[in-house]
Every structure is written in structure tokens, then in C-alpha cells.
XYZ file of C-alpha atoms in Angstrom:
208
model
C 41.240 101.542 114.890
C 41.755 103.577 111.801
C 43.084 106.504 113.698
C 45.600 104.299 115.707
C 46.770 102.797 112.153
C 47.032 106.594 110.713
C 48.996 107.553 114.142
C 51.342 104.444 113.928
C 51.991 105.294 110.299
C 52.867 109.074 111.053
C 55.018 107.843 114.354
C 57.097 105.686 111.874
C 57.759 108.334 109.345
C 58.596 110.822 112.129
C 61.356 108.316 113.600
C 62.719 107.769 110.040
C 63.115 111.559 109.243
C 64.287 112.244 112.877
C 67.016 109.587 112.583
C 68.003 110.419 109.096
C 70.404 113.249 109.787
C 71.999 111.165 112.712
C 73.033 108.663 110.131
C 74.182 111.035 107.446
C 76.196 113.011 110.406
C 77.842 109.656 111.456
C 78.559 108.929 107.967
C 80.273 111.894 107.297
C 82.109 111.550 110.763
C 83.438 108.276 109.498
C 84.654 109.835 105.948
C 86.613 112.578 107.904
C 88.399 110.009 110.010
C 89.090 108.118 106.925
C 90.638 111.170 105.268
C 92.773 111.743 108.420
C 94.036 108.222 108.411
C 95.057 108.445 104.624
C 96.801 111.830 105.199
C 98.909 110.225 107.953
C 99.484 107.499 105.643
C 100.615 109.793 102.866
C 102.957 111.436 105.490
C 104.721 107.954 106.126
C 105.345 107.520 102.441
C 106.932 110.997 102.292
C 109.148 110.619 105.251
C 110.280 107.260 104.123
C 110.940 108.329 100.747
C 113.042 110.981 102.308
C 115.361 108.671 104.016
C 115.554 106.056 100.954
C 117.040 108.139 97.869
C 113.550 110.025 97.089
C 112.006 106.570 96.257
C 108.620 105.031 97.791
C 109.191 101.418 99.018
C 107.393 99.847 95.881
C 110.262 101.082 93.640
C 112.983 99.857 95.851
C 114.219 96.168 95.876
C 113.902 93.934 99.250
C 117.872 93.884 98.840
C 118.041 97.913 99.364
C 115.163 97.824 102.122
C 112.074 98.211 99.974
C 109.152 96.281 98.952
C 109.487 95.970 95.090
C 109.017 92.181 95.013
C 105.737 92.591 96.841
C 103.730 94.460 94.349
C 101.571 91.690 93.520
C 99.561 88.980 95.117
C 98.487 88.887 98.825
C 101.305 90.988 99.853
C 100.033 94.607 100.121
C 100.318 94.722 104.039
C 104.029 94.313 103.502
C 104.461 97.965 102.045
C 102.905 99.255 105.108
C 104.587 96.632 107.589
C 108.109 98.059 106.204
C 107.299 101.477 107.211
C 105.938 100.805 110.601
C 108.442 103.618 112.304
C 106.909 106.195 109.886
C 103.344 104.965 110.492
C 103.468 104.530 114.255
C 100.481 102.555 114.553
C 98.523 100.256 112.015
C 95.177 101.562 113.188
C 95.555 104.435 110.540
C 95.388 101.631 108.092
C 91.583 100.640 108.446
C 89.206 103.010 107.453
C 86.143 103.185 110.201
C 83.423 103.002 107.576
C 84.946 99.784 106.099
C 82.768 96.335 107.434
C 84.762 94.174 104.567
C 88.246 93.892 106.789
C 88.206 92.482 110.212
C 89.740 94.595 112.927
C 92.512 97.009 113.204
C 95.980 95.353 114.101
C 97.105 96.168 117.589
C 100.946 95.985 116.181
C 103.020 95.947 112.967
C 104.195 92.265 113.542
C 100.984 90.486 112.739
C 99.649 92.760 110.141
C 98.093 91.536 106.941
C 95.628 92.424 104.588
C 92.800 91.804 106.928
C 93.754 94.698 108.651
C 94.378 97.006 105.491
C 91.428 99.179 104.019
C 93.314 100.999 101.419
C 94.530 99.785 97.887
C 98.066 100.876 97.079
C 99.017 102.531 93.455
C 102.547 100.311 92.879
C 103.232 102.323 89.837
C 104.130 105.389 91.917
C 107.938 105.747 92.103
C 107.968 108.761 93.910
C 106.245 112.046 94.703
C 107.513 113.914 91.962
C 104.138 113.746 89.963
C 101.612 114.794 92.489
C 98.745 113.427 90.246
C 99.574 110.021 90.497
C 97.227 107.695 92.825
C 99.095 106.577 95.769
C 96.197 105.102 97.599
C 92.567 105.166 98.334
C 89.554 103.223 99.566
C 89.212 99.764 98.604
C 85.543 99.928 97.343
C 86.979 101.222 93.951
C 86.212 99.062 90.724
C 85.883 98.935 87.348
C 84.101 95.889 86.393
C 86.984 93.705 85.725
C 88.487 90.868 87.813
C 91.228 91.768 90.380
C 94.032 89.206 89.471
C 97.107 88.514 91.649
C 96.003 91.081 93.975
C 96.180 93.764 91.287
C 92.839 95.995 89.830
C 94.088 97.372 86.617
C 92.352 101.023 85.954
C 92.370 103.113 83.011
C 90.252 105.330 80.777
C 89.057 102.543 78.696
C 87.353 100.601 81.549
C 85.524 103.605 83.598
C 85.908 103.286 87.226
C 83.729 103.836 90.102
C 82.633 102.975 93.745
C 80.649 100.248 95.134
C 78.034 100.780 97.726
C 80.383 99.539 100.461
C 82.415 101.591 102.863
C 81.288 105.121 101.806
C 78.552 104.400 99.559
C 79.426 105.088 95.996
C 81.958 107.753 96.793
C 85.535 107.357 98.238
C 88.805 109.122 99.220
C 91.970 109.134 97.050
C 95.450 109.614 98.404
C 97.626 111.245 95.572
C 101.428 111.007 95.470
C 101.875 114.220 96.724
C 100.465 113.321 100.116
C 97.119 115.157 99.797
C 93.676 113.361 99.849
C 90.521 114.281 97.881
C 87.009 113.017 98.490
C 85.450 111.697 95.202
C 82.699 111.006 93.546
C 82.689 108.217 90.804
C 82.961 111.183 88.002
C 85.764 112.536 89.981
C 87.644 109.228 90.548
C 87.474 108.917 86.501
C 88.607 112.412 85.916
C 91.547 111.806 88.665
C 92.656 108.516 86.850
C 92.683 110.388 83.534
C 95.171 112.860 85.109
C 97.637 110.630 86.079
C 99.491 110.574 82.844
C 99.780 106.589 82.528
C 97.670 104.555 80.380
C 96.747 101.819 83.192
C 97.051 102.090 86.752
C 97.584 99.065 88.784
C 96.131 99.220 92.238
C 97.426 96.467 94.689
C 94.027 95.530 96.916
C 94.020 94.153 100.349
C 92.358 90.929 99.288
C 91.757 88.403 101.934
C 92.367 85.135 99.990
C 92.692 83.790 96.591
């Protein structure tokens, strides 16, 4: 009986250690896909900017074809819907590792925050400052409350990543269209390099 117990314990350990690399490989694959989705999103912003006076949608009024009036509240999806031609498919707006949002939208007509995994830096007027934070994984936090759809991050309130999505790491899209995979320390350093006191991140919140 004791022998069977020992064998059972050894078998359990063997299964655990054999499956661990598979889980790690899957997590890395999902994060790479997330990076690719953010890169496509960044490219869409650059293309849209080139056709609209070198400004991003958040810096153009609705009257002039932008989304300036929607940089708060439950309206984050509107910025992406506006760029439907540049994005081509709404599927790139969902991180494959994100379980907090429901599903990828099949078209832009019925797009909502439930189909978006990424926050948007609404203070980014254009791509002239490559260090500005344009977007990133929505599992960012700094311990403060999201108010009216906006999370305010600064060096005074150190930011980090939750265990959701990529398990305390995350991806950041910069204003020049590049994407960085960052730890919590890397995120805080990136926020400090933006040259503005407070970064306003519009989050894909699902309700009040």
C-alpha cells in the first residue's frame, strides 16, 4: 500500500512537471499574438493620422471626423470603430489571453467595450513623441479607482500589472507604433518617460 502511495505521488509530480512547459509555451504564444494585435492597431492609428492632418482621432473633434468628444465614459470602442477601414477586422482588438472581455466582434457595426482588450492613451495627440503611451493591455492598475472610464497613472502612483491576462506582465503600444513587452518595473519606467505628469488611460470598462 505504501508503495502504491509513493508511486501515485511520483506520478502526480511527473504530470505536473511535464505539463508545465506546455503551459508556459501556450502563455508565450498568446502574448506574441497580443503583441501582433497591438502592432496592427498601432499601424491603423498611423495610417489614420496620415489622412487627417497628422493627428490621432482623440485630438480631432467629431465635427471634423474624430472622436475627441468620446475620450471619457464607456466610449473607448468608438475610437476603434472610427478606424474600421484602417483596422480591417475588429478581431485585432481582443487579446487572446484576456478572459475579462466576452468575445471578438465579427464586424465594427456592433462593436462595444466587451470586444476590446486594450486601453487607449487619450492624451496622445499624434505620433510626434514616440515615448507617449498610445495603448496596451487592460490589466494595468495603480491601486486607484477608474473614474468615468479613465485610469490616471503617474510616477506618484506606481503602476503595475494584475495577474489577469499575462500574469503580472503586459504589452504597451507606444505612439510611434512600436510595442514593448514590459514587467511592472518596465511599465513604471515607460510611464516616467512620457514627459507628462499624468497619463489618462481610457479603459474598456463594461459598465458603470
